[in-house]
Short mmCIF file of C-alpha atoms in Angstrom, two decimals:
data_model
loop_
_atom_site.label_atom_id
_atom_site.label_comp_id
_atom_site.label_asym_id
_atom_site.label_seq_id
_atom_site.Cartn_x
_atom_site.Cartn_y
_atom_site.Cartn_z
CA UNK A 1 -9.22 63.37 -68.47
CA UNK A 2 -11.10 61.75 -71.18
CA UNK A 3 -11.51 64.48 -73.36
CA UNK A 4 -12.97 67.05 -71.27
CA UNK A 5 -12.21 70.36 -71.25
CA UNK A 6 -9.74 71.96 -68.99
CA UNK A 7 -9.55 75.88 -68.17
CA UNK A 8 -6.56 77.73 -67.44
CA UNK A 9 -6.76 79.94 -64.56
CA UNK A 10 -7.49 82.98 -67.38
CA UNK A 11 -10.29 81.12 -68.81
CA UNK A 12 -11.70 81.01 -65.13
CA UNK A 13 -11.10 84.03 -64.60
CA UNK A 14 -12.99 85.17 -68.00
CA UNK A 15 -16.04 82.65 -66.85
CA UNK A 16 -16.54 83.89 -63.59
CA UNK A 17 -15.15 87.74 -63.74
CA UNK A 18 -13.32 86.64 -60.56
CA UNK A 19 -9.49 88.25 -60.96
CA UNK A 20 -6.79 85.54 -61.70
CA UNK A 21 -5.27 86.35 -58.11
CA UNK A 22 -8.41 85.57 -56.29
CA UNK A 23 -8.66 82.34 -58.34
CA UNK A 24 -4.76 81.76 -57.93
CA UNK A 25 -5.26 82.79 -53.87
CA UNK A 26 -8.71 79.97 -53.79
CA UNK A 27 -6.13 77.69 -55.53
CA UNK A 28 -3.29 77.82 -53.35
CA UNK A 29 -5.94 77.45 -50.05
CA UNK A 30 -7.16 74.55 -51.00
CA UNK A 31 -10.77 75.50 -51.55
CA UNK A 32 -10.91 75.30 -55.20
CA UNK A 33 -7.60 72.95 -56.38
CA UNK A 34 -6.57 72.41 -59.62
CA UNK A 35 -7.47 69.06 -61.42
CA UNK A 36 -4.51 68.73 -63.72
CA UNK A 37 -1.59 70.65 -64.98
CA UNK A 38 -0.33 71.42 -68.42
CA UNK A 39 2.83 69.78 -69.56
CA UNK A 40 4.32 73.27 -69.13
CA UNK A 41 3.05 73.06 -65.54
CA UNK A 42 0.42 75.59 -65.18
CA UNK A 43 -2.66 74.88 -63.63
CA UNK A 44 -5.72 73.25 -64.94
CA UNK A 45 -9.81 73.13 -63.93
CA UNK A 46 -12.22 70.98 -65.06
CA UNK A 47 -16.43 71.63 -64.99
CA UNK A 48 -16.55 70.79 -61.34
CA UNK A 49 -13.74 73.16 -60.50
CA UNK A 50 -15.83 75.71 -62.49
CA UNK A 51 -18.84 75.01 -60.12
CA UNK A 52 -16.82 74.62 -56.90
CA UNK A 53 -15.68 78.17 -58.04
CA UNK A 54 -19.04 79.69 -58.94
CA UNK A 55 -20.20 78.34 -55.32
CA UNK A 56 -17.22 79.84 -53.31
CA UNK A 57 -17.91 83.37 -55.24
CA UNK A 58 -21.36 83.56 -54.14
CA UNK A 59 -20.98 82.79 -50.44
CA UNK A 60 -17.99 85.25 -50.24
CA UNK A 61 -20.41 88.01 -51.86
CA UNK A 62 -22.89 86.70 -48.73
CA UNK A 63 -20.10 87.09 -46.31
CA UNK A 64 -19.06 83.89 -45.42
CA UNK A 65 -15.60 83.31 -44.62
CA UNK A 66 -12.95 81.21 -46.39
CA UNK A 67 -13.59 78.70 -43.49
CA UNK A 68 -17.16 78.26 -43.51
CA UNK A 69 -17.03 77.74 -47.42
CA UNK A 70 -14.10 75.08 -47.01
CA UNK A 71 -16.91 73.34 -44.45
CA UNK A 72 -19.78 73.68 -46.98
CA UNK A 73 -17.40 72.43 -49.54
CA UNK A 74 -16.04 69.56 -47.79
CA UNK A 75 -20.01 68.80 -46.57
CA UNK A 76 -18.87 69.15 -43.43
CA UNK A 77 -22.10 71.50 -42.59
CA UNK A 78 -24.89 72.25 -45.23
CA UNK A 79 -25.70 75.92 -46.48
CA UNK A 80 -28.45 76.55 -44.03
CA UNK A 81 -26.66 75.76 -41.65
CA UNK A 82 -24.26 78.09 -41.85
CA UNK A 83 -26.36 80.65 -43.13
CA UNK A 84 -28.21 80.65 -40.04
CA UNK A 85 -25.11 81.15 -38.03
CA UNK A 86 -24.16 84.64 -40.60
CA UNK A 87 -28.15 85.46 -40.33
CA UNK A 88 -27.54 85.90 -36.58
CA UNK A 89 -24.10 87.31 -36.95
CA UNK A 90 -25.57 89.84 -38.79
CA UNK A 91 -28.14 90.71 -36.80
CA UNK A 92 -25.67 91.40 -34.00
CA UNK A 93 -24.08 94.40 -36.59
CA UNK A 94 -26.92 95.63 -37.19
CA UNK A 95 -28.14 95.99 -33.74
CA UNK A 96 -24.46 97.37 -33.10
CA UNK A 97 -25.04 99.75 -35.90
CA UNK A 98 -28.32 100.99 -35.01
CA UNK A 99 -26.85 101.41 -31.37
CA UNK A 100 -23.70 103.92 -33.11
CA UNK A 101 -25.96 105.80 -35.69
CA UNK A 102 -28.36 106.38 -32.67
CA UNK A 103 -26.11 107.77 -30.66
CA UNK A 104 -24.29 109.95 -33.15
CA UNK A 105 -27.32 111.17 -34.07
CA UNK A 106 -27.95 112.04 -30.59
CA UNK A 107 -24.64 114.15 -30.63
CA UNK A 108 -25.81 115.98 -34.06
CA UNK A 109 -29.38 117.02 -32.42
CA UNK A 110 -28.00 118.00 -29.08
CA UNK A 111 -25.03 120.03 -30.55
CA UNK A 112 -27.73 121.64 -33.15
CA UNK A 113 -29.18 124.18 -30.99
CA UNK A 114 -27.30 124.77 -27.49
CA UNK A 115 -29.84 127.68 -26.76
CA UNK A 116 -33.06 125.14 -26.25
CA UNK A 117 -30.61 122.42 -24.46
CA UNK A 118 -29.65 125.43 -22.47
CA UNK A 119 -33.38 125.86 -21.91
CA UNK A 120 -34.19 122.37 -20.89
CA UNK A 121 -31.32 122.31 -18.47
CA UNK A 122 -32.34 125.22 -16.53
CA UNK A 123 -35.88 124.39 -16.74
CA UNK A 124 -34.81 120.99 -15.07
CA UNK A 125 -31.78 121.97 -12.60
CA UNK A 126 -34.83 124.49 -10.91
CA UNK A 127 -37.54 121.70 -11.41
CA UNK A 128 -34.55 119.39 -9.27
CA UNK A 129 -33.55 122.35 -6.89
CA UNK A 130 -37.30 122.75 -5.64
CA UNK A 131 -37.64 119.00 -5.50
CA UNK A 132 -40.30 118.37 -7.77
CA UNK A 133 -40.72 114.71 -8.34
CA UNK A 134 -40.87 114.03 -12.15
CA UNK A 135 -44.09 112.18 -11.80
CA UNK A 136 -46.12 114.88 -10.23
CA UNK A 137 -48.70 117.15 -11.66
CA UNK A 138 -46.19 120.13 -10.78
CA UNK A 139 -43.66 118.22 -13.21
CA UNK A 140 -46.59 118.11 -15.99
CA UNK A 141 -46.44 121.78 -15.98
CA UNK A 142 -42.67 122.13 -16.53
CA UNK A 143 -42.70 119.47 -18.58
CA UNK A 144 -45.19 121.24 -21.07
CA UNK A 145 -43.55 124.54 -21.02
CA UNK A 146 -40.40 122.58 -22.36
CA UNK A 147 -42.14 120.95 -24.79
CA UNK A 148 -43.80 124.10 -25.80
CA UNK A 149 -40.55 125.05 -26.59
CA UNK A 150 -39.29 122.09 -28.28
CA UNK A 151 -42.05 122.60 -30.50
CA UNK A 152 -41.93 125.96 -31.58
CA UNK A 153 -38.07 125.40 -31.97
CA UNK A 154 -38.60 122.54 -34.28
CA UNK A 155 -42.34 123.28 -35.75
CA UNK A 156 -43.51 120.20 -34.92
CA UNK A 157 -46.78 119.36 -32.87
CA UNK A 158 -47.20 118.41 -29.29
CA UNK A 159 -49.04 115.19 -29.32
CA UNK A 160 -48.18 111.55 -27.53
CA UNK A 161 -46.14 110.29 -30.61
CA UNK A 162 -44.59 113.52 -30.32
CA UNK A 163 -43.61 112.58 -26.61
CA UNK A 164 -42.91 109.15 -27.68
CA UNK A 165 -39.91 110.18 -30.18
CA UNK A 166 -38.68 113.05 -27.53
CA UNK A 167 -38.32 109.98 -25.07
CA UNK A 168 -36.26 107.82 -27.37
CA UNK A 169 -34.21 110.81 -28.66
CA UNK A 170 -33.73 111.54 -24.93
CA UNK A 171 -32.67 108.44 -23.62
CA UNK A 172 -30.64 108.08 -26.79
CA UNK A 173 -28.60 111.38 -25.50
CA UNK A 174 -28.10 110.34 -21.99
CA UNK A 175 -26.30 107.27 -23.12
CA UNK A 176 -22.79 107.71 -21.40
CA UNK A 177 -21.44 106.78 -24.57
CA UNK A 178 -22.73 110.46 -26.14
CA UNK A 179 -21.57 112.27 -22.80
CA UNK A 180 -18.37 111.33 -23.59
CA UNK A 181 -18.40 111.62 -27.36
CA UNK A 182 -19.20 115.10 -26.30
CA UNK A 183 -16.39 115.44 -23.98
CA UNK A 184 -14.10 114.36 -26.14
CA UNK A 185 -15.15 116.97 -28.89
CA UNK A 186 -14.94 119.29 -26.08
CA UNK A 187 -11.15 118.44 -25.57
CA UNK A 188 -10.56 118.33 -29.21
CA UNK A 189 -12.05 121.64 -30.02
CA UNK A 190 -11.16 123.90 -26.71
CA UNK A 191 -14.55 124.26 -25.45
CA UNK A 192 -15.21 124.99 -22.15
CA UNK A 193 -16.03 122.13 -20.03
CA UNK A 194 -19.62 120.56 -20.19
CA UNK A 195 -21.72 119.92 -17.28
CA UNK A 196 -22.66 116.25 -17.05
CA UNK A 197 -26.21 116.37 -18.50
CA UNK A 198 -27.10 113.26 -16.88
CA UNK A 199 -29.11 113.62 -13.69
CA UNK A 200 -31.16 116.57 -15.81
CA UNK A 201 -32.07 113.54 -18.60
CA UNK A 202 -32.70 110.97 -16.19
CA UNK A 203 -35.75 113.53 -14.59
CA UNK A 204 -36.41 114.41 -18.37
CA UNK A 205 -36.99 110.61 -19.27
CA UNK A 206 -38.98 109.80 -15.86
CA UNK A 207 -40.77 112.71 -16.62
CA UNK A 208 -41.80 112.29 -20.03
CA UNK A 209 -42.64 108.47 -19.09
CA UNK A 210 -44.96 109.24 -16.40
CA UNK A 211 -46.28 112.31 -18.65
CA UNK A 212 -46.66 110.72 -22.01
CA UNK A 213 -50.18 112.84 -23.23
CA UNK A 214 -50.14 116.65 -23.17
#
């Protein structure tokens, strides 16, 4: 090799604190092949394996696959390329995510105090029963004395941005996604069985969206 260096798979492993089996496993795939071999036959790197391996280490830690490195590598597609394609990847889990911790959250809050979701129900089935349409001034009033409630409950302040978070939180909770999250805890934990909450959100949400200042 003309005189320069070669590392051993340990002196790798030393340069880049990667652990000799990653740098054996990178080997053996092809992604980052040794140069030479000793006369004993172990493996051998020279600078540019160094690099190569430096290069693959950093995209992994970005969360690009062993594919997608072998295509940067092989300048089959450049790094913004396929950075772009993880960027959106990404944003898909974390729109996914968001979606999960909403709607566990939505379990936590409606689980936290069954008296005032008690409340709201009954408040709602009656509203329903006497067929009050949620976006009527006779829907205002229930509306505030539930939020009057909610309020006291929670010592918070009813304003519009107050409204504003209810709604979310709301329409959060009547995701059929919670309903049965509940029902399953239900099953797990020998509750009684829980009324579907559903039709009593849905007027909650048109309510609250037709109602939105106190």
């Amino acid at each position: 090799m003309d005189g320069e260096h070669l590392y051993t798979i340990g002196e790798l492993a030393r340069r880049t604190g990667l652990a000799v089996k990653t740098i054996r496993f990178y080997s053996d795939s092809g992604v980052v092949p040794p140069t030479d071999r000793s006369p004993a036959g172990y493996r051998l790197y020279d600078l540019d394996a160094l690099v190569r391996l430096d290069l693959v280490r950093t995209l992994r830690e970005l969360g690009f696959d062993l594919a997608a490195i072998r295509r940067v590598l092989d300048r089959r597609v450049s790094v913004p390329e396929i950075a772009a394609v993880h960027a959106d990847a990404l944003d898909a889990q974390i729109r996914t995510l968001r979606t999960r911790r909403a709607v566990l959250r939505a379990v936590a809050e409606r689980g936290s105090d069954p008296e005032l979701t008690e409340q709201v129900r009954e408040h709602v089935e009656s509203a329903r029963a006497s067929g009050i349409d949620p976006a009527s001034d006779r829907a205002r009033t229930v509306l505030d004395g539930i939020i009057a409630r909610s309020c006291a409950a929670f010592g918070e302040t009813d304003s519009p941005e107050y409204r504003a978070a209810l709604l979310t939180r709301v329409e959060t909770a009547n995701d059929p996604r919670t309903e049965r999250c509940f029902q399953l805890l239900g099953i797990m934990n020998g509750w009684p069985p829980i009324p579907t909450l559903v039709p009593v959100f849905d007027w909650f949400v048109q309510s609250l969206r037709h109602h939105p200042v106190p």
